[in-house]
């Protein structure tokens, strides 16, 4: 390597490392924003996430909201024999068992059926599941 080439390499290296230090806080924040993962994991109960799972600062969701988010897939179509919202005949015998039994089914599921515990909504609070059951029961009699 000639002497002038060596000098050039050193100069380039120096200016690159200088550039790395020359960032403002703003630029650094912009870079961090750009390279952060796309789908950030938000654990149940972690209210620090932007789209906090369920029990966000706004409090529990209404039964209707929970129904739309977690129960509708089966309970609006009747998938797997799920009693449909508004289908009075399908709910009469169930409602006769009493609200407590139905709340329990919502929370713990119905063994041996497609009704799994919490309708599969593990991020839903007990209060929200009970509200969703009440919403379905009230709308089906
Ligand atoms: C994967 C499909 C599925 C989802 C999602 C689902 N359910 Fe169900 N659900 C069913 C099926 C199937 C039954 C009928 C079970 C049976 O045969 O008694 C049922 C029955 C019920 C019953 C009546 C149980 C009884 O004791 O008679 C309640 C209450 C209920 N679901 C609440 C909910 C709530 C609340 C949610 C949402 C948080 C939900 N379900 C989500 C499939 C589902």
PDB file of N, CA and C in Angstrom, residues 10-94:
ATOM      1  N   UNK A  10      -7.158   5.725   6.424  1.00  0.00           N
ATOM      2  CA  UNK A  10      -7.267   6.222   7.800  1.00  0.00           C
ATOM      3  C   UNK A  10      -8.255   7.383   7.872  1.00  0.00           C
ATOM      4  N   UNK A  11      -8.175   8.254   6.881  1.00  0.00           N
ATOM      5  CA  UNK A  11      -9.091   9.392   6.872  1.00  0.00           C
ATOM      6  C   UNK A  11     -10.553   8.934   6.767  1.00  0.00           C
ATOM      7  N   UNK A  12     -10.787   7.957   5.901  1.00  0.00           N
ATOM      8  CA  UNK A  12     -12.165   7.460   5.734  1.00  0.00           C
ATOM      9  C   UNK A  12     -12.647   6.825   7.035  1.00  0.00           C
ATOM     10  N   UNK A  13     -11.785   6.007   7.617  1.00  0.00           N
ATOM     11  CA  UNK A  13     -12.153   5.352   8.872  1.00  0.00           C
ATOM     12  C   UNK A  13     -12.459   6.385   9.941  1.00  0.00           C
ATOM     13  N   UNK A  14     -11.635   7.411   9.990  1.00  0.00           N
ATOM     14  CA  UNK A  14     -11.828   8.440  11.001  1.00  0.00           C
ATOM     15  C   UNK A  14     -13.136   9.187  10.775  1.00  0.00           C
ATOM     16  N   UNK A  15     -13.443   9.480   9.521  1.00  0.00           N
ATOM     17  CA  UNK A  15     -14.658  10.256   9.288  1.00  0.00           C
ATOM     18  C   UNK A  15     -15.895   9.393   9.553  1.00  0.00           C
ATOM     19  N   UNK A  16     -15.780   8.074   9.308  1.00  0.00           N
ATOM     20  CA  UNK A  16     -16.910   7.195   9.613  1.00  0.00           C
ATOM     21  C   UNK A  16     -17.176   7.151  11.113  1.00  0.00           C
ATOM     22  N   UNK A  17     -16.109   7.015  11.874  1.00  0.00           N
ATOM     23  CA  UNK A  17     -16.327   6.926  13.315  1.00  0.00           C
ATOM     24  C   UNK A  17     -16.789   8.261  13.873  1.00  0.00           C
ATOM     25  N   UNK A  18     -16.336   9.333  13.239  1.00  0.00           N
ATOM     26  CA  UNK A  18     -16.821  10.643  13.668  1.00  0.00           C
ATOM     27  C   UNK A  18     -18.324  10.750  13.421  1.00  0.00           C
ATOM     28  N   UNK A  19     -18.742  10.254  12.242  1.00  0.00           N
ATOM     29  CA  UNK A  19     -20.150  10.328  11.895  1.00  0.00           C
ATOM     30  C   UNK A  19     -20.993   9.610  12.939  1.00  0.00           C
ATOM     31  N   UNK A  20     -20.449   8.515  13.468  1.00  0.00           N
ATOM     32  CA  UNK A  20     -21.199   7.745  14.454  1.00  0.00           C
ATOM     33  C   UNK A  20     -21.424   8.549  15.731  1.00  0.00           C
ATOM     34  N   UNK A  21     -20.475   9.437  16.024  1.00  0.00           N
ATOM     35  CA  UNK A  21     -20.623  10.230  17.254  1.00  0.00           C
ATOM     36  C   UNK A  21     -21.402  11.509  17.023  1.00  0.00           C
ATOM     37  N   UNK A  22     -21.540  11.858  15.741  1.00  0.00           N
ATOM     38  CA  UNK A  22     -22.114  13.154  15.437  1.00  0.00           C
ATOM     39  C   UNK A  22     -23.643  13.165  15.464  1.00  0.00           C
ATOM     40  N   UNK A  23     -24.246  12.047  15.835  1.00  0.00           N
ATOM     41  CA  UNK A  23     -25.716  12.016  15.857  1.00  0.00           C
ATOM     42  C   UNK A  23     -26.269  12.872  16.982  1.00  0.00           C
ATOM     43  N   UNK A  24     -27.375  13.491  16.694  1.00  0.00           N
ATOM     44  CA  UNK A  24     -28.067  14.200  17.761  1.00  0.00           C
ATOM     45  C   UNK A  24     -28.967  13.186  18.463  1.00  0.00           C
ATOM     46  N   UNK A  25     -29.472  13.523  19.603  1.00  0.00           N
ATOM     47  CA  UNK A  25     -30.394  12.636  20.316  1.00  0.00           C
ATOM     48  C   UNK A  25     -31.594  12.325  19.438  1.00  0.00           C
ATOM     49  N   UNK A  26     -32.009  13.348  18.701  1.00  0.00           N
ATOM     50  CA  UNK A  26     -33.162  13.184  17.828  1.00  0.00           C
ATOM     51  C   UNK A  26     -32.913  12.119  16.767  1.00  0.00           C
ATOM     52  N   UNK A  27     -31.715  12.213  16.137  1.00  0.00           N
ATOM     53  CA  UNK A  27     -31.385  11.219  15.110  1.00  0.00           C
ATOM     54  C   UNK A  27     -31.315   9.826  15.716  1.00  0.00           C
ATOM     55  N   UNK A  28     -30.746   9.757  16.899  1.00  0.00           N
ATOM     56  CA  UNK A  28     -30.610   8.451  17.538  1.00  0.00           C
ATOM     57  C   UNK A  28     -32.003   7.870  17.829  1.00  0.00           C
ATOM     58  N   UNK A  29     -32.893   8.710  18.312  1.00  0.00           N
ATOM     59  CA  UNK A  29     -34.250   8.245  18.597  1.00  0.00           C
ATOM     60  C   UNK A  29     -34.929   7.770  17.323  1.00  0.00           C
ATOM     61  N   UNK A  30     -34.661   8.503  16.211  1.00  0.00           N
ATOM     62  CA  UNK A  30     -35.276   8.134  14.938  1.00  0.00           C
ATOM     63  C   UNK A  30     -34.759   6.776  14.483  1.00  0.00           C
ATOM     64  N   UNK A  31     -33.458   6.546  14.717  1.00  0.00           N
ATOM     65  CA  UNK A  31     -32.880   5.251  14.314  1.00  0.00           C
ATOM     66  C   UNK A  31     -33.487   4.132  15.155  1.00  0.00           C
ATOM     67  N   UNK A  32     -33.574   4.355  16.447  1.00  0.00           N
ATOM     68  CA  UNK A  32     -34.142   3.329  17.330  1.00  0.00           C
ATOM     69  C   UNK A  32     -35.582   3.032  16.918  1.00  0.00           C
ATOM     70  N   UNK A  33     -36.294   4.081  16.568  1.00  0.00           N
ATOM     71  CA  UNK A  33     -37.680   3.914  16.108  1.00  0.00           C
ATOM     72  C   UNK A  33     -37.733   3.044  14.857  1.00  0.00           C
ATOM     73  N   UNK A  34     -36.748   3.287  13.923  1.00  0.00           N
ATOM     74  CA  UNK A  34     -36.735   2.558  12.655  1.00  0.00           C
ATOM     75  C   UNK A  34     -36.357   1.099  12.810  1.00  0.00           C
ATOM     76  N   UNK A  35     -35.468   0.802  13.738  1.00  0.00           N
ATOM     77  CA  UNK A  35     -34.981  -0.575  13.822  1.00  0.00           C
ATOM     78  C   UNK A  35     -35.710  -1.404  14.876  1.00  0.00           C
ATOM     79  N   UNK A  36     -36.685  -0.826  15.541  1.00  0.00           N
ATOM     80  CA  UNK A  36     -37.345  -1.640  16.565  1.00  0.00           C
ATOM     81  C   UNK A  36     -38.236  -2.687  15.890  1.00  0.00           C
ATOM     82  N   UNK A  37     -38.458  -3.822  16.563  1.00  0.00           N
ATOM     83  CA  UNK A  37     -39.198  -4.916  15.931  1.00  0.00           C
ATOM     84  C   UNK A  37     -40.601  -4.507  15.515  1.00  0.00           C
ATOM     85  N   UNK A  38     -41.085  -5.106  14.469  1.00  0.00           N
ATOM     86  CA  UNK A  38     -42.410  -4.771  13.960  1.00  0.00           C
ATOM     87  C   UNK A  38     -43.515  -5.099  14.942  1.00  0.00           C
ATOM     88  N   UNK A  39     -43.634  -6.376  15.275  1.00  0.00           N
ATOM     89  CA  UNK A  39     -44.708  -6.772  16.187  1.00  0.00           C
ATOM     90  C   UNK A  39     -44.145  -6.861  17.577  1.00  0.00           C
ATOM     91  N   UNK A  40     -44.362  -5.838  18.368  1.00  0.00           N
ATOM     92  CA  UNK A  40     -43.842  -5.907  19.724  1.00  0.00           C
ATOM     93  C   UNK A  40     -44.744  -6.774  20.570  1.00  0.00           C
ATOM     94  N   UNK A  41     -44.119  -7.622  21.350  1.00  0.00           N
ATOM     95  CA  UNK A  41     -44.893  -8.551  22.169  1.00  0.00           C
ATOM     96  C   UNK A  41     -45.501  -7.796  23.336  1.00  0.00           C
ATOM     97  N   UNK A  42     -46.776  -7.993  23.532  1.00  0.00           N
ATOM     98  CA  UNK A  42     -47.467  -7.340  24.635  1.00  0.00           C
ATOM     99  C   UNK A  42     -48.090  -8.419  25.491  1.00  0.00           C
ATOM    100  N   UNK A  43     -47.549  -8.617  26.665  1.00  0.00           N
ATOM    101  CA  UNK A  43     -48.042  -9.694  27.517  1.00  0.00           C
ATOM    102  C   UNK A  43     -49.336  -9.270  28.209  1.00  0.00           C
ATOM    103  N   UNK A  44     -50.150 -10.274  28.515  1.00  0.00           N
ATOM    104  CA  UNK A  44     -51.400 -10.005  29.211  1.00  0.00           C
ATOM    105  C   UNK A  44     -51.102  -9.269  30.510  1.00  0.00           C
ATOM    106  N   UNK A  45     -51.847  -8.242  30.761  1.00  0.00           N
ATOM    107  CA  UNK A  45     -51.686  -7.513  32.009  1.00  0.00           C
ATOM    108  C   UNK A  45     -50.613  -6.437  31.959  1.00  0.00           C
ATOM    109  N   UNK A  46     -49.871  -6.367  30.856  1.00  0.00           N
ATOM    110  CA  UNK A  46     -48.845  -5.345  30.727  1.00  0.00           C
ATOM    111  C   UNK A  46     -49.488  -4.080  30.174  1.00  0.00           C
ATOM    112  N   UNK A  47     -49.716  -3.120  31.046  1.00  0.00           N
ATOM    113  CA  UNK A  47     -50.440  -1.929  30.607  1.00  0.00           C
ATOM    114  C   UNK A  47     -49.499  -0.910  29.993  1.00  0.00           C
ATOM    115  N   UNK A  48     -48.218  -1.237  29.882  1.00  0.00           N
ATOM    116  CA  UNK A  48     -47.282  -0.285  29.307  1.00  0.00           C
ATOM    117  C   UNK A  48     -47.302  -0.323  27.778  1.00  0.00           C
ATOM    118  N   UNK A  49     -47.937  -1.329  27.214  1.00  0.00           N
ATOM    119  CA  UNK A  49     -47.999  -1.429  25.756  1.00  0.00           C
ATOM    120  C   UNK A  49     -48.988  -0.404  25.222  1.00  0.00           C
ATOM    121  N   UNK A  50     -48.708   0.065  24.007  1.00  0.00           N
ATOM    122  CA  UNK A  50     -49.591   1.056  23.404  1.00  0.00           C
ATOM    123  C   UNK A  50     -50.998   0.480  23.229  1.00  0.00           C
ATOM    124  N   UNK A  51     -51.067  -0.763  22.757  1.00  0.00           N
ATOM    125  CA  UNK A  51     -52.369  -1.390  22.563  1.00  0.00           C
ATOM    126  C   UNK A  51     -52.577  -2.392  23.690  1.00  0.00           C
ATOM    127  N   UNK A  52     -52.508  -1.902  24.889  1.00  0.00           N
ATOM    128  CA  UNK A  52     -52.607  -2.764  26.070  1.00  0.00           C
ATOM    129  C   UNK A  52     -53.735  -3.766  25.890  1.00  0.00           C
ATOM    130  N   UNK A  53     -53.438  -5.000  26.235  1.00  0.00           N
ATOM    131  CA  UNK A  53     -54.346  -6.084  25.921  1.00  0.00           C
ATOM    132  C   UNK A  53     -55.789  -5.797  26.327  1.00  0.00           C
ATOM    133  N   UNK A  54     -56.083  -5.856  27.589  1.00  0.00           N
ATOM    134  CA  UNK A  54     -57.488  -5.724  27.922  1.00  0.00           C
ATOM    135  C   UNK A  54     -57.750  -4.728  29.045  1.00  0.00           C
ATOM    136  N   UNK A  55     -57.259  -5.053  30.216  1.00  0.00           N
ATOM    137  CA  UNK A  55     -57.582  -4.215  31.357  1.00  0.00           C
ATOM    138  C   UNK A  55     -56.741  -2.939  31.313  1.00  0.00           C
ATOM    139  N   UNK A  56     -56.905  -2.178  30.259  1.00  0.00           N
ATOM    140  CA  UNK A  56     -56.151  -0.942  30.109  1.00  0.00           C
ATOM    141  C   UNK A  56     -56.663   0.084  31.103  1.00  0.00           C
ATOM    142  N   UNK A  57     -56.047   1.265  31.095  1.00  0.00           N
ATOM    143  CA  UNK A  57     -56.416   2.288  32.053  1.00  0.00           C
ATOM    144  C   UNK A  57     -57.898   2.633  31.949  1.00  0.00           C
ATOM    145  N   UNK A  58     -58.476   2.367  30.783  1.00  0.00           N
ATOM    146  CA  UNK A  58     -59.869   2.723  30.580  1.00  0.00           C
ATOM    147  C   UNK A  58     -60.820   1.777  31.314  1.00  0.00           C
ATOM    148  N   UNK A  59     -60.266   0.760  31.984  1.00  0.00           N
ATOM    149  CA  UNK A  59     -61.111  -0.149  32.746  1.00  0.00           C
ATOM    150  C   UNK A  59     -61.608  -1.294  31.902  1.00  0.00           C
ATOM    151  N   UNK A  60     -62.420  -2.175  32.516  1.00  0.00           N
ATOM    152  CA  UNK A  60     -62.885  -3.363  31.792  1.00  0.00           C
ATOM    153  C   UNK A  60     -63.752  -2.997  30.599  1.00  0.00           C
ATOM    154  N   UNK A  61     -63.705  -3.839  29.568  1.00  0.00           N
ATOM    155  CA  UNK A  61     -64.526  -3.608  28.386  1.00  0.00           C
ATOM    156  C   UNK A  61     -65.956  -4.036  28.657  1.00  0.00           C
ATOM    157  N   UNK A  62     -66.861  -3.504  27.876  1.00  0.00           N
ATOM    158  CA  UNK A  62     -68.264  -3.880  28.041  1.00  0.00           C
ATOM    159  C   UNK A  62     -68.463  -5.301  27.532  1.00  0.00           C
ATOM    160  N   UNK A  63     -69.578  -5.909  27.971  1.00  0.00           N
ATOM    161  CA  UNK A  63     -69.892  -7.250  27.504  1.00  0.00           C
ATOM    162  C   UNK A  63     -69.985  -7.305  25.987  1.00  0.00           C
ATOM    163  N   UNK A  64     -70.544  -6.264  25.418  1.00  0.00           N
ATOM    164  CA  UNK A  64     -70.692  -6.238  23.965  1.00  0.00           C
ATOM    165  C   UNK A  64     -69.325  -6.224  23.270  1.00  0.00           C
ATOM    166  N   UNK A  65     -68.415  -5.407  23.792  1.00  0.00           N
ATOM    167  CA  UNK A  65     -67.071  -5.346  23.194  1.00  0.00           C
ATOM    168  C   UNK A  65     -66.367  -6.693  23.289  1.00  0.00           C
ATOM    169  N   UNK A  66     -66.484  -7.323  24.454  1.00  0.00           N
ATOM    170  CA  UNK A  66     -65.821  -8.614  24.647  1.00  0.00           C
ATOM    171  C   UNK A  66     -66.455  -9.644  23.719  1.00  0.00           C
ATOM    172  N   UNK A  67     -67.793  -9.612  23.652  1.00  0.00           N
ATOM    173  CA  UNK A  67     -68.487 -10.541  22.753  1.00  0.00           C
ATOM    174  C   UNK A  67     -67.966 -10.371  21.323  1.00  0.00           C
ATOM    175  N   UNK A  68     -67.908  -9.122  20.867  1.00  0.00           N
ATOM    176  CA  UNK A  68     -67.465  -8.868  19.489  1.00  0.00           C
ATOM    177  C   UNK A  68     -66.024  -9.314  19.255  1.00  0.00           C
ATOM    178  N   UNK A  69     -65.213  -9.179  20.283  1.00  0.00           N
ATOM    179  CA  UNK A  69     -63.800  -9.513  20.105  1.00  0.00           C
ATOM    180  C   UNK A  69     -63.520 -10.997  20.289  1.00  0.00           C
ATOM    181  N   UNK A  70     -64.231 -11.635  21.216  1.00  0.00           N
ATOM    182  CA  UNK A  70     -63.798 -12.984  21.597  1.00  0.00           C
ATOM    183  C   UNK A  70     -64.845 -14.081  21.449  1.00  0.00           C
ATOM    184  N   UNK A  71     -66.096 -13.757  21.326  1.00  0.00           N
ATOM    185  CA  UNK A  71     -67.137 -14.785  21.347  1.00  0.00           C
ATOM    186  C   UNK A  71     -67.887 -14.889  20.026  1.00  0.00           C
ATOM    187  N   UNK A  72     -67.931 -13.799  19.294  1.00  0.00           N
ATOM    188  CA  UNK A  72     -68.741 -13.723  18.089  1.00  0.00           C
ATOM    189  C   UNK A  72     -68.397 -14.797  17.069  1.00  0.00           C
ATOM    190  N   UNK A  73     -67.107 -15.113  16.944  1.00  0.00           N
ATOM    191  CA  UNK A  73     -66.674 -16.074  15.922  1.00  0.00           C
ATOM    192  C   UNK A  73     -67.536 -17.327  15.971  1.00  0.00           C
ATOM    193  N   UNK A  74     -67.835 -17.823  17.153  1.00  0.00           N
ATOM    194  CA  UNK A  74     -68.654 -19.033  17.272  1.00  0.00           C
ATOM    195  C   UNK A  74     -70.116 -18.696  17.534  1.00  0.00           C
ATOM    196  N   UNK A  75     -70.348 -17.699  18.394  1.00  0.00           N
ATOM    197  CA  UNK A  75     -71.714 -17.454  18.842  1.00  0.00           C
ATOM    198  C   UNK A  75     -72.564 -16.625  17.878  1.00  0.00           C
ATOM    199  N   UNK A  76     -71.990 -16.190  16.761  1.00  0.00           N
ATOM    200  CA  UNK A  76     -72.854 -15.549  15.756  1.00  0.00           C
ATOM    201  C   UNK A  76     -73.115 -16.512  14.604  1.00  0.00           C
ATOM    202  N   UNK A  77     -72.284 -17.532  14.501  1.00  0.00           N
ATOM    203  CA  UNK A  77     -72.430 -18.485  13.398  1.00  0.00           C
ATOM    204  C   UNK A  77     -73.005 -19.815  13.850  1.00  0.00           C
ATOM    205  N   UNK A  78     -72.893 -20.102  15.144  1.00  0.00           N
ATOM    206  CA  UNK A  78     -73.327 -21.407  15.642  1.00  0.00           C
ATOM    207  C   UNK A  78     -72.262 -22.469  15.414  1.00  0.00           C
ATOM    208  N   UNK A  79     -71.034 -22.029  15.152  1.00  0.00           N
ATOM    209  CA  UNK A  79     -69.936 -22.965  14.885  1.00  0.00           C
ATOM    210  C   UNK A  79     -69.807 -23.990  16.004  1.00  0.00           C
ATOM    211  N   UNK A  80     -69.699 -25.244  15.639  1.00  0.00           N
ATOM    212  CA  UNK A  80     -69.485 -26.308  16.613  1.00  0.00           C
ATOM    213  C   UNK A  80     -70.646 -26.504  17.574  1.00  0.00           C
ATOM    214  N   UNK A  81     -71.827 -25.982  17.202  1.00  0.00           N
ATOM    215  CA  UNK A  81     -72.991 -26.140  18.077  1.00  0.00           C
ATOM    216  C   UNK A  81     -73.114 -25.038  19.119  1.00  0.00           C
ATOM    217  N   UNK A  82     -72.406 -23.940  18.920  1.00  0.00           N
ATOM    218  CA  UNK A  82     -72.509 -22.822  19.867  1.00  0.00           C
ATOM    219  C   UNK A  82     -73.895 -22.190  19.755  1.00  0.00           C
ATOM    220  N   UNK A  83     -74.559 -21.945  20.900  1.00  0.00           N
ATOM    221  CA  UNK A  83     -75.859 -21.270  20.842  1.00  0.00           C
ATOM    222  C   UNK A  83     -75.669 -19.849  20.329  1.00  0.00           C
ATOM    223  N   UNK A  84     -76.416 -19.487  19.285  1.00  0.00           N
ATOM    224  CA  UNK A  84     -76.246 -18.168  18.663  1.00  0.00           C
ATOM    225  C   UNK A  84     -76.876 -17.064  19.509  1.00  0.00           C
ATOM    226  N   UNK A  85     -76.223 -15.906  19.476  1.00  0.00           N
ATOM    227  CA  UNK A  85     -76.780 -14.727  20.146  1.00  0.00           C
ATOM    228  C   UNK A  85     -78.131 -14.424  19.502  1.00  0.00           C
ATOM    229  N   UNK A  86     -79.161 -14.257  20.324  1.00  0.00           N
ATOM    230  CA  UNK A  86     -80.482 -13.914  19.805  1.00  0.00           C
ATOM    231  C   UNK A  86     -81.346 -15.124  19.472  1.00  0.00           C
ATOM    232  N   UNK A  87     -80.783 -16.314  19.521  1.00  0.00           N
ATOM    233  CA  UNK A  87     -81.532 -17.536  19.224  1.00  0.00           C
ATOM    234  C   UNK A  87     -82.204 -18.008  20.523  1.00  0.00           C
ATOM    235  N   UNK A  88     -83.402 -17.499  20.741  1.00  0.00           N
ATOM    236  CA  UNK A  88     -84.105 -17.754  22.005  1.00  0.00           C
ATOM    237  C   UNK A  88     -84.247 -19.253  22.287  1.00  0.00           C
ATOM    238  N   UNK A  89     -84.631 -20.020  21.266  1.00  0.00           N
ATOM    239  CA  UNK A  89     -84.842 -21.450  21.470  1.00  0.00           C
ATOM    240  C   UNK A  89     -83.549 -22.136  21.941  1.00  0.00           C
ATOM    241  N   UNK A  90     -82.440 -21.718  21.377  1.00  0.00           N
ATOM    242  CA  UNK A  90     -81.166 -22.354  21.730  1.00  0.00           C
ATOM    243  C   UNK A  90     -80.721 -21.987  23.147  1.00  0.00           C
ATOM    244  N   UNK A  91     -81.247 -20.871  23.648  1.00  0.00           N
ATOM    245  CA  UNK A  91     -80.805 -20.407  24.968  1.00  0.00           C
ATOM    246  C   UNK A  91     -81.772 -20.747  26.101  1.00  0.00           C
ATOM    247  N   UNK A  92     -83.016 -21.046  25.780  1.00  0.00           N
ATOM    248  CA  UNK A  92     -84.020 -21.221  26.842  1.00  0.00           C
ATOM    249  C   UNK A  92     -83.562 -22.218  27.911  1.00  0.00           C
ATOM    250  N   UNK A  93     -83.168 -23.415  27.484  1.00  0.00           N
ATOM    251  CA  UNK A  93     -82.759 -24.429  28.465  1.00  0.00           C
ATOM    252  C   UNK A  93     -81.489 -24.026  29.213  1.00  0.00           C
ATOM    253  N   UNK A  94     -80.626 -23.340  28.508  1.00  0.00           N
ATOM    254  CA  UNK A  94     -79.379 -22.921  29.155  1.00  0.00           C
ATOM    255  C   UNK A  94     -79.679 -21.854  30.208  1.00  0.00           C
TER     256      UNK A  94
END
